[in-house]
């Protein structure tokens, strides 16, 4: 028999317990180059003025302001040029009565001068300058200490060091700074997990959580210490935790937290120390555990990447911020729910895509990496809410700060993708098939739908561009194209129109895997996962594969009637031009070298 969760606690109670045991940070000196994202350990008091001299804020002429009273276009004041000063040099000229000194931006003000006349308002010739407008005292002059004054508190203890704060420390001549140091051991558990630098083996998956959790820790000022992948072994888990806690202030692991036979993290924590809680009434995140070993916190996150990162931000981040003295202010944006959603009778974190002020539920399951990659934020749904209505306004907690130009939904179209790349557009491509693409376009999730096969468009949509492309069999050897009997094929997902073509023309072939893109079909053949695949001719050219014509289909780029943005027209024009070039033999962009 395996252990069941004895009692699920609420997320609020879990956070209370975690905050109660938040570790104390240490103080460490780091070089300014390593200070980004860290938390200041003490107040910074300026030991110099910034700037530490009066300097010209403009190119022009340093003058005595009293000498320029009454200057105008019709009656300029004539001053003798006594010399010049460039930025970084010590002035060797002074501005006496009736004199001016030529200065560049940032140059030290010469003795006697108290203002700068901009070069646009002066005409110099034969050693004299004609001043065509008056200046007041210290006009166009940055006074000594104008930025920071000697003895001024510049930054307070507990400040998060971003680019502007680091720039201020540099301006004060500080090349080292004291930060609050909190070292957190990070490891992923599971016999199925491999490091990304290892060759992928059957029934194994690559480690995601080590990298997402480490990056998140760095983002909030902690110092991740990576211990890699740990097998589902009692001894291995116990050794990793014990080793990590010798040097680290706490440990965060992912996986092996559930209540199955192979999940034993709760046993290890119970035996080594104290299991504070195991199980939160939360989706995703139910199997989360928290304990203490040797007085130091040990957190066990779920193994699924979306679950792990969601629980991290809800539970671990507040504890880290409490430890480092950061004010934990939840950042959120308001968005209108675009589609209704049926929740469960427990607190749920719903992944959503944010687009033009609307939130679109996008949950392929917490085990799907695409849920993590495509989601922009989460909506915290209370346990008592079972149904969310379209049109309701919710607080969305962002997971990403991507600023996208547009979202595309529909069929795989390498020509469209490479066209957008050439236009330097930031986009997200949802490969979801023609029918779902039109639905996404209608309700605003997508800006463009890429569909194949002529069909009647719903009201309010229009074809912005279209072109015909050639589909055929692709293979590494020409013999298989002539005699495919017994060969394995890469199948296409049911959402794709290529699947319909394949089912009608090759109804009884044996498939070894399923792909969703033409690039995926080519890679399946190149990597030997399938002998043959159906793909567009351009993919065969791009990847150096053999090609045999089977059929043609028509690709249409669809937009909304009311979307008259210039970017839609530019995309349509660029795609038309590139499709014409492709039809006369011009290949698409080169594939990424690491995929070859």
XYZ file of C-alpha atoms in Angstrom:
596
model
C 0.000 0.000 0.000
C 1.206 3.508 -0.730
C 0.653 6.614 1.365
C -2.318 8.893 0.672
C -2.364 12.611 1.455
C -3.627 12.697 5.025
C -4.813 16.321 5.026
C -4.649 19.055 2.427
C -4.064 22.543 3.766
C -5.030 25.790 2.065
C -2.525 27.789 0.063
C -2.847 30.690 2.499
C -1.952 28.415 5.439
C 0.960 26.936 3.475
C 2.319 30.436 2.820
C 1.940 31.327 6.518
C 3.991 28.290 7.560
C 6.660 28.924 4.907
C 7.037 32.561 5.954
C 7.322 31.503 9.594
C 10.414 29.432 8.718
C 11.995 31.839 6.228
C 15.816 31.544 6.510
C 18.101 34.403 7.517
C 20.415 35.690 4.763
C 24.134 36.287 5.043
C 26.057 39.383 3.907
C 28.528 39.061 1.072
C 30.593 41.477 -0.983
C 30.307 41.130 -4.763
C 31.768 42.958 -7.719
C 29.444 45.410 -9.422
C 29.404 43.147 -12.496
C 27.754 40.446 -10.369
C 25.305 42.685 -8.507
C 22.382 42.681 -10.962
C 19.257 41.220 -9.383
C 20.747 41.114 -5.887
C 19.491 42.821 -2.713
C 21.514 45.552 -1.027
C 22.703 44.650 2.471
C 23.219 48.182 3.810
C 22.546 51.823 3.116
C 24.721 53.489 0.482
C 25.900 56.972 1.458
C 27.527 59.141 -1.176
C 31.189 59.872 -0.426
C 31.493 62.262 -3.379
C 29.347 64.819 -5.163
C 27.909 63.687 -8.502
C 28.993 65.438 -10.589
C 31.920 66.639 -8.502
C 32.378 69.839 -10.520
C 30.168 72.341 -12.325
C 29.917 71.233 -15.949
C 28.405 72.384 -19.206
C 25.119 70.713 -20.082
C 25.266 71.853 -23.721
C 27.767 72.605 -26.451
C 28.276 76.356 -26.611
C 30.032 79.209 -24.834
C 30.619 79.599 -21.097
C 29.932 83.199 -20.123
C 29.207 85.527 -17.260
C 25.397 85.770 -17.389
C 25.532 89.473 -16.467
C 27.459 90.146 -19.710
C 24.570 88.835 -21.821
C 21.764 90.988 -20.443
C 19.806 92.514 -23.292
C 21.255 90.253 -26.007
C 18.846 89.675 -28.915
C 18.725 88.738 -32.591
C 18.680 92.393 -33.608
C 21.173 93.532 -30.985
C 23.678 90.749 -30.187
C 26.352 91.036 -27.477
C 29.961 90.769 -28.696
C 32.387 88.768 -26.481
C 36.023 87.845 -26.977
C 36.758 84.081 -27.110
C 39.338 83.489 -24.375
C 39.921 79.788 -25.098
C 38.162 76.432 -25.163
C 37.538 73.474 -22.820
C 36.690 69.926 -23.927
C 35.088 67.214 -21.809
C 37.582 65.562 -19.471
C 40.202 68.319 -19.596
C 41.117 70.792 -16.865
C 40.161 74.365 -17.886
C 43.206 76.491 -18.709
C 41.141 79.528 -19.681
C 38.802 81.712 -17.626
C 35.843 83.864 -18.577
C 36.569 87.410 -17.531
C 34.338 90.443 -18.114
C 33.500 90.650 -21.821
C 34.899 87.173 -22.491
C 33.543 83.732 -23.396
C 35.111 80.260 -23.375
C 34.039 77.652 -25.914
C 32.874 74.467 -24.123
C 31.570 71.046 -25.127
C 28.875 69.056 -23.330
C 30.260 67.625 -20.076
C 33.248 70.000 -19.942
C 34.203 71.610 -16.653
C 33.033 75.196 -16.341
C 35.954 77.657 -16.553
C 36.596 80.092 -13.730
C 34.364 83.152 -13.867
C 31.622 81.594 -15.994
C 28.168 80.938 -14.548
C 26.091 80.037 -17.633
C 26.365 78.474 -21.077
C 24.970 79.994 -24.243
C 23.931 77.196 -26.622
C 25.906 77.120 -29.866
C 22.639 77.627 -31.793
C 22.325 81.105 -30.258
C 25.856 82.275 -30.998
C 27.929 83.145 -34.091
C 31.719 83.001 -33.826
C 34.202 84.698 -36.189
C 37.698 86.242 -35.967
C 38.197 85.442 -32.268
C 34.838 86.875 -31.163
C 31.366 85.451 -30.618
C 28.065 87.265 -31.114
C 25.533 86.213 -28.426
C 21.954 86.492 -29.749
C 19.967 85.794 -26.593
C 20.396 86.324 -22.834
C 21.007 83.537 -20.310
C 20.116 83.419 -16.648
C 22.386 82.342 -13.805
C 23.472 78.666 -14.209
C 21.427 78.180 -17.372
C 22.660 75.065 -19.256
C 24.995 74.247 -16.355
C 24.837 71.083 -14.268
C 25.906 72.167 -10.826
C 28.256 70.234 -8.603
C 26.228 67.689 -6.602
C 23.122 68.199 -8.740
C 22.692 64.425 -9.139
C 23.964 63.320 -5.746
C 25.293 65.397 -2.914
C 28.106 64.330 -0.595
C 26.648 62.523 2.436
C 23.310 61.867 0.759
C 21.692 58.454 1.182
C 21.580 57.139 -2.366
C 20.148 53.642 -1.828
C 18.582 52.055 1.231
C 19.252 48.632 2.646
C 16.946 46.065 1.055
C 16.915 47.759 -2.363
C 16.658 45.435 -5.339
C 19.616 46.188 -7.593
C 18.410 46.714 -11.131
C 20.251 48.443 -13.991
C 19.520 51.977 -12.740
C 20.712 51.193 -9.192
C 23.914 49.629 -10.497
C 24.459 52.702 -12.661
C 24.143 54.886 -9.572
C 26.699 52.789 -7.674
C 29.088 53.073 -10.604
C 28.618 56.848 -10.641
C 29.746 56.885 -7.001
C 32.924 55.000 -7.880
C 31.878 51.790 -6.087
C 33.186 48.655 -7.754
C 32.024 46.349 -4.961
C 28.818 46.261 -2.958
C 27.500 44.309 0.029
C 24.461 42.174 -0.784
C 22.174 39.895 1.178
C 23.179 36.400 0.209
C 20.717 33.525 0.285
C 22.033 30.332 -1.305
C 19.352 27.882 -2.396
C 20.133 24.319 -3.435
C 18.153 23.225 -6.518
C 17.647 19.687 -7.815
C 15.209 17.735 -9.971
C 14.268 14.195 -8.984
C 13.168 11.254 -11.078
C 14.591 8.194 -12.792
C 13.172 9.473 -16.093
C 14.962 12.846 -15.994
C 18.049 13.626 -18.088
C 20.241 16.709 -18.189
C 19.914 18.645 -21.480
C 23.573 17.946 -22.255
C 22.914 14.172 -22.370
C 21.667 12.157 -25.327
C 17.916 11.587 -25.148
C 17.103 7.928 -24.446
C 13.836 5.997 -24.800
C 11.215 6.762 -22.146
C 13.301 9.610 -20.701
C 12.662 13.373 -20.669
C 14.896 16.385 -20.307
C 15.163 18.328 -17.063
C 13.144 21.559 -17.223
C 12.605 22.451 -13.577
C 16.247 22.947 -12.622
C 16.485 25.750 -15.146
C 13.126 27.430 -14.555
C 13.486 27.350 -10.764
C 17.132 28.499 -10.826
C 16.255 31.377 -13.137
C 13.301 32.371 -10.954
C 15.520 32.333 -7.848
C 18.073 34.577 -9.552
C 15.299 36.910 -10.656
C 14.248 37.600 -7.055
C 17.744 38.022 -5.657
C 18.649 34.548 -4.384
C 21.679 32.485 -5.443
C 20.784 29.087 -6.912
C 23.260 26.261 -6.359
C 22.456 23.458 -8.809
C 22.818 19.843 -7.710
C 21.497 18.355 -10.951
C 19.244 15.354 -11.389
C 18.693 12.978 -8.479
C 17.240 9.466 -9.012
C 14.152 8.278 -7.117
C 16.266 6.628 -4.480
C 15.943 7.142 -0.729
C 19.712 7.177 -0.239
C 20.358 9.500 -3.191
C 17.721 11.980 -2.029
C 18.963 11.891 1.565
C 22.574 12.419 0.466
C 21.677 15.318 -1.849
C 19.649 17.122 0.815
C 22.328 16.616 3.471
C 25.104 17.791 1.135
C 23.173 20.828 -0.077
C 22.303 21.991 3.423
C 25.963 22.039 4.466
C 26.523 25.087 2.244
C 23.039 26.323 1.363
C 20.409 28.133 3.401
C 17.529 26.059 2.014
C 16.784 23.447 -0.638
C 14.144 23.363 -3.371
C 13.516 20.053 -5.134
C 10.945 19.090 -7.747
C 9.387 15.696 -8.341
C 8.991 12.655 -6.062
C 6.532 14.662 -3.944
C 3.329 12.746 -4.614
C 2.050 9.765 -2.664
C 2.878 6.950 -5.078
C 5.179 4.028 -4.443
C 8.124 5.664 -6.176
C 7.627 9.045 -4.503
C 9.710 9.131 -1.369
C 10.771 12.719 -0.739
C 8.259 13.035 2.110
C 9.819 9.964 3.774
C 13.340 11.352 3.483
C 12.349 14.741 4.928
C 10.376 13.069 7.737
C 13.338 10.871 8.672
C 16.006 13.600 8.418
C 13.988 16.318 10.117
C 10.410 17.574 10.313
C 7.679 17.369 7.661
C 5.659 20.527 8.258
C 2.996 19.827 5.624
C 2.456 17.562 2.628
C -0.372 18.483 0.266
C -2.038 21.791 -0.689
C -5.628 22.130 -1.813
C -4.486 23.725 -5.048
C -4.477 22.968 -8.770
C -1.800 22.665 -10.007
C 0.329 21.940 -6.966
C -1.505 19.434 -4.780
C 1.548 17.266 -3.857
C 3.730 20.181 -2.642
C 5.583 19.512 0.596
C 7.497 21.644 3.075
C 9.779 20.571 5.890
C 12.898 21.436 7.855
C 16.160 19.558 8.115
C 18.758 20.821 10.544
C 16.606 23.906 11.024
C 16.769 24.794 7.325
C 13.754 24.764 4.973
C 13.296 22.006 2.388
C 10.617 22.543 -0.256
C 9.333 19.803 -2.541
C 7.613 21.084 -5.675
C 5.535 18.963 -8.073
C 7.427 17.451 -10.996
C 5.344 18.890 -13.840
C 7.035 22.093 -15.079
C 3.938 24.312 -15.025
C 2.978 23.069 -11.562
C 6.509 23.548 -10.234
C 6.850 27.120 -11.460
C 3.324 28.087 -10.405
C 3.843 26.840 -6.862
C 7.267 28.476 -6.776
C 5.755 31.923 -7.363
C 2.907 31.302 -4.933
C 4.852 29.718 -2.074
C 8.631 29.874 -2.420
C 8.990 33.403 -3.812
C 7.239 35.086 -0.832
C 9.533 33.183 1.531
C 12.652 34.255 -0.375
C 11.438 37.841 -0.501
C 10.739 37.781 3.233
C 14.249 36.482 3.865
C 15.908 39.118 1.698
C 13.744 41.927 3.006
C 12.094 42.650 -0.326
C 8.603 44.002 -0.305
C 6.499 41.295 -1.871
C 4.057 43.295 -3.921
C 2.138 40.997 -6.251
C 2.289 42.432 -9.757
C -0.926 41.953 -11.672
C -2.826 43.314 -14.633
C -6.552 43.411 -15.223
C -7.877 41.452 -18.195
C -11.280 40.426 -19.494
C -11.863 36.681 -19.708
C -12.403 35.904 -23.388
C -13.975 32.472 -22.976
C -15.977 30.796 -20.209
C -14.137 28.311 -18.040
C -15.372 25.551 -15.734
C -13.194 25.288 -12.652
C -12.946 22.662 -9.912
C -13.987 22.722 -6.294
C -10.520 23.689 -5.138
C -8.284 26.688 -5.593
C -6.889 26.681 -9.112
C -4.169 28.590 -10.944
C -5.421 28.916 -14.519
C -2.779 29.578 -17.227
C -3.895 32.200 -19.749
C -2.642 33.908 -22.881
C -2.883 37.696 -22.649
C -3.657 39.537 -25.859
C -5.081 43.037 -26.315
C -6.524 43.235 -22.814
C -8.183 39.813 -22.920
C -7.267 36.587 -21.134
C -7.645 33.298 -23.026
C -7.537 30.065 -20.966
C -4.685 27.923 -22.252
C -4.287 24.784 -20.190
C -2.927 21.658 -21.869
C -2.183 20.184 -18.470
C 0.602 21.000 -16.051
C 2.721 18.247 -17.581
C 2.764 19.983 -20.968
C 5.777 22.203 -21.551
C 3.691 24.204 -24.051
C 1.416 25.302 -21.203
C 4.483 26.799 -19.558
C 5.909 28.289 -22.747
C 2.751 29.786 -24.233
C 1.088 31.114 -21.069
C 1.582 34.786 -20.242
C 0.072 34.678 -16.775
C -2.231 32.940 -14.329
C -5.641 33.686 -12.845
C -6.009 32.699 -9.198
C -9.445 31.055 -9.014
C -10.901 30.717 -5.495
C -12.127 27.292 -4.427
C -15.758 28.427 -4.286
C -15.837 29.492 -7.952
C -16.951 26.677 -10.247
C -17.711 28.662 -13.391
C -16.067 31.745 -14.856
C -18.120 33.764 -17.318
C -16.756 35.320 -20.495
C -16.596 39.086 -20.067
C -15.652 39.008 -16.376
C -12.625 41.066 -15.395
C -9.887 39.220 -13.475
C -6.501 40.020 -11.977
C -3.838 38.199 -14.001
C -0.420 37.575 -12.474
C 2.078 37.799 -15.369
C 4.569 34.999 -15.996
C 6.142 36.695 -18.992
C 7.034 40.223 -20.078
C 7.105 39.422 -23.789
C 5.899 42.304 -25.950
C 4.552 40.585 -29.058
C 3.692 42.223 -32.358
C 1.069 39.595 -33.167
C -0.243 36.076 -32.540
C -0.803 33.632 -35.407
C -2.980 30.541 -35.201
C -3.460 27.779 -37.735
C -1.652 25.401 -40.050
C 2.107 24.998 -40.085
C 3.545 27.412 -42.646
C 7.346 27.739 -42.707
C 7.141 30.413 -45.414
C 4.975 32.615 -43.201
C 7.257 32.090 -40.204
C 10.421 32.953 -42.131
C 8.681 35.984 -43.667
C 7.843 37.295 -40.199
C 11.423 36.628 -39.107
C 12.722 38.673 -42.018
C 10.405 41.509 -40.995
C 11.919 41.384 -37.469
C 8.496 40.850 -35.914
C 8.043 39.262 -32.493
C 5.257 36.716 -32.750
C 3.763 33.621 -31.213
C 2.639 30.839 -33.562
C -0.097 28.521 -32.293
C -0.180 25.449 -34.565
C -3.825 24.465 -34.039
C -5.299 23.608 -37.468
C -7.557 25.599 -39.786
C -10.890 25.327 -37.945
C -9.534 26.330 -34.554
C -7.530 29.088 -36.201
C -10.689 30.729 -37.538
C -12.269 30.460 -34.088
C -9.161 32.015 -32.502
C -9.299 34.841 -35.032
C -12.993 35.517 -34.436
C -12.687 35.820 -30.670
C -9.491 37.876 -30.759
C -6.885 35.383 -29.554
C -5.118 35.532 -32.934
C -4.371 38.469 -35.225
C -3.884 36.206 -38.247
C -5.232 32.760 -39.144
C -3.244 30.542 -41.488
C -5.612 28.062 -43.131
C -5.430 25.609 -46.020
C -7.970 24.329 -48.519
C -10.517 26.857 -49.829
C -13.489 27.223 -47.493
C -16.259 29.702 -46.815
C -15.097 32.209 -44.265
C -17.273 33.252 -41.329
C -18.749 36.733 -41.500
C -16.304 39.489 -40.586
C -13.184 37.735 -41.881
C -11.232 38.308 -45.092
C -8.360 36.719 -47.014
C -5.344 39.017 -46.835
C -3.062 36.832 -48.982
C -2.977 33.350 -50.472
C -0.622 31.122 -52.439
C -0.379 27.537 -53.634
C 2.288 25.127 -52.415
C 3.410 21.668 -53.385
C 3.060 18.706 -50.998
C 4.853 15.422 -51.398
C 6.776 12.554 -49.869
C 10.162 13.351 -48.356
C 12.952 10.917 -47.584
C 16.714 10.701 -47.250
C 16.923 8.177 -50.148
C 15.148 8.196 -53.538
C 14.480 4.428 -53.415
C 11.919 4.816 -50.638
C 10.021 7.385 -52.658
C 9.640 4.859 -55.487
C 8.854 1.870 -53.275
C 7.493 2.874 -49.829
C 6.106 -0.580 -49.007
C 6.850 -1.477 -45.381
C 8.272 1.960 -44.602
C 7.263 3.901 -41.498
C 5.714 7.334 -41.847
C 5.592 10.407 -39.697
C 1.884 10.993 -39.142
C 0.242 14.384 -38.760
C -1.983 15.555 -35.914
C -5.732 15.438 -36.463
C -5.941 19.237 -36.339
C -3.860 19.570 -39.508
C -5.261 19.561 -43.045
C -2.176 17.580 -44.093
C -3.626 14.724 -42.045
C -6.716 14.707 -44.310
C -4.561 14.593 -47.435
C -2.457 11.785 -45.972
C -5.523 9.749 -44.947
C -7.060 10.050 -48.405
C -3.925 9.303 -50.444
C -2.091 6.926 -48.079
C -4.843 5.330 -45.983
C -3.044 2.245 -44.701
C 0.531 3.324 -43.984
C 2.262 2.553 -40.712
C 3.128 5.616 -38.627
C 5.871 5.730 -35.998
C 5.174 9.150 -34.490
C 3.024 12.233 -34.968
C 4.191 15.708 -36.052
C 2.508 19.101 -36.192
C 4.851 21.086 -38.444
C 6.666 20.646 -41.750
C 9.971 21.186 -39.983
C 8.991 18.424 -37.550
C 8.261 16.104 -40.475
C 11.686 16.797 -42.002
C 13.497 16.285 -38.695
C 11.653 13.008 -38.062
C 13.064 11.690 -41.353
C 16.563 13.118 -40.840
C 16.801 11.684 -37.324
C 15.602 8.265 -38.476
C 12.393 8.321 -36.459
C 10.437 7.759 -39.678
C 11.407 6.586 -43.151
C 9.003 8.899 -44.959
C 6.800 11.896 -44.307
C 4.507 14.262 -46.146
C 5.746 17.846 -46.212
C 5.933 20.880 -48.462
C 8.575 20.931 -51.171
C 10.379 23.885 -49.587
C 11.080 21.797 -46.467
C 12.749 19.131 -48.602
C 14.892 21.808 -50.265
C 15.713 23.435 -46.934
C 16.854 20.193 -45.325
C 18.439 18.540 -48.372
C 15.875 15.723 -48.626
C 14.491 13.818 -51.617
C 10.997 14.884 -52.740
C 8.163 13.262 -54.738
C 5.103 15.305 -55.666
C 1.736 14.148 -54.307
C -0.641 17.112 -54.325
C -1.051 20.863 -54.037
C -2.921 22.857 -51.452
C -3.749 26.517 -51.059
C -2.633 28.517 -48.065
C -4.712 31.544 -47.074
C -3.743 34.201 -44.576
C -6.969 35.423 -43.001
C -7.518 38.597 -40.981
C -10.531 40.365 -39.511
C -12.386 42.878 -41.668
C -12.045 45.552 -39.001
C -8.282 45.044 -38.588
C -6.902 47.707 -40.916
C -3.462 47.944 -39.342
C -0.603 48.546 -41.767
C 1.268 45.546 -40.326
C -1.342 43.154 -41.781
C -0.925 44.649 -45.253
C 2.879 44.550 -44.945
C 2.798 40.869 -44.001
C 0.465 40.058 -46.891
C 2.664 41.925 -49.398
C 5.872 40.304 -48.100
C 4.320 36.833 -48.177
C 3.044 37.271 -51.728
C 6.499 38.372 -52.907
C 8.288 35.501 -51.178
C 5.783 32.893 -52.414
C 6.378 34.087 -55.983
C 10.142 33.789 -55.493
C 9.729 30.303 -54.017
C 7.691 29.236 -57.055
C 10.627 30.051 -59.337
C 13.159 28.148 -57.249
C 14.312 30.587 -54.580
C 14.745 28.599 -51.369
C 13.576 29.739 -47.971
C 15.910 30.674 -45.150
C 18.622 28.291 -44.027
C 17.681 26.033 -41.095
C 19.298 26.626 -37.729
C 22.761 25.132 -37.724
C 22.220 23.294 -34.436
C 19.436 21.262 -36.037
C 21.553 20.000 -38.909
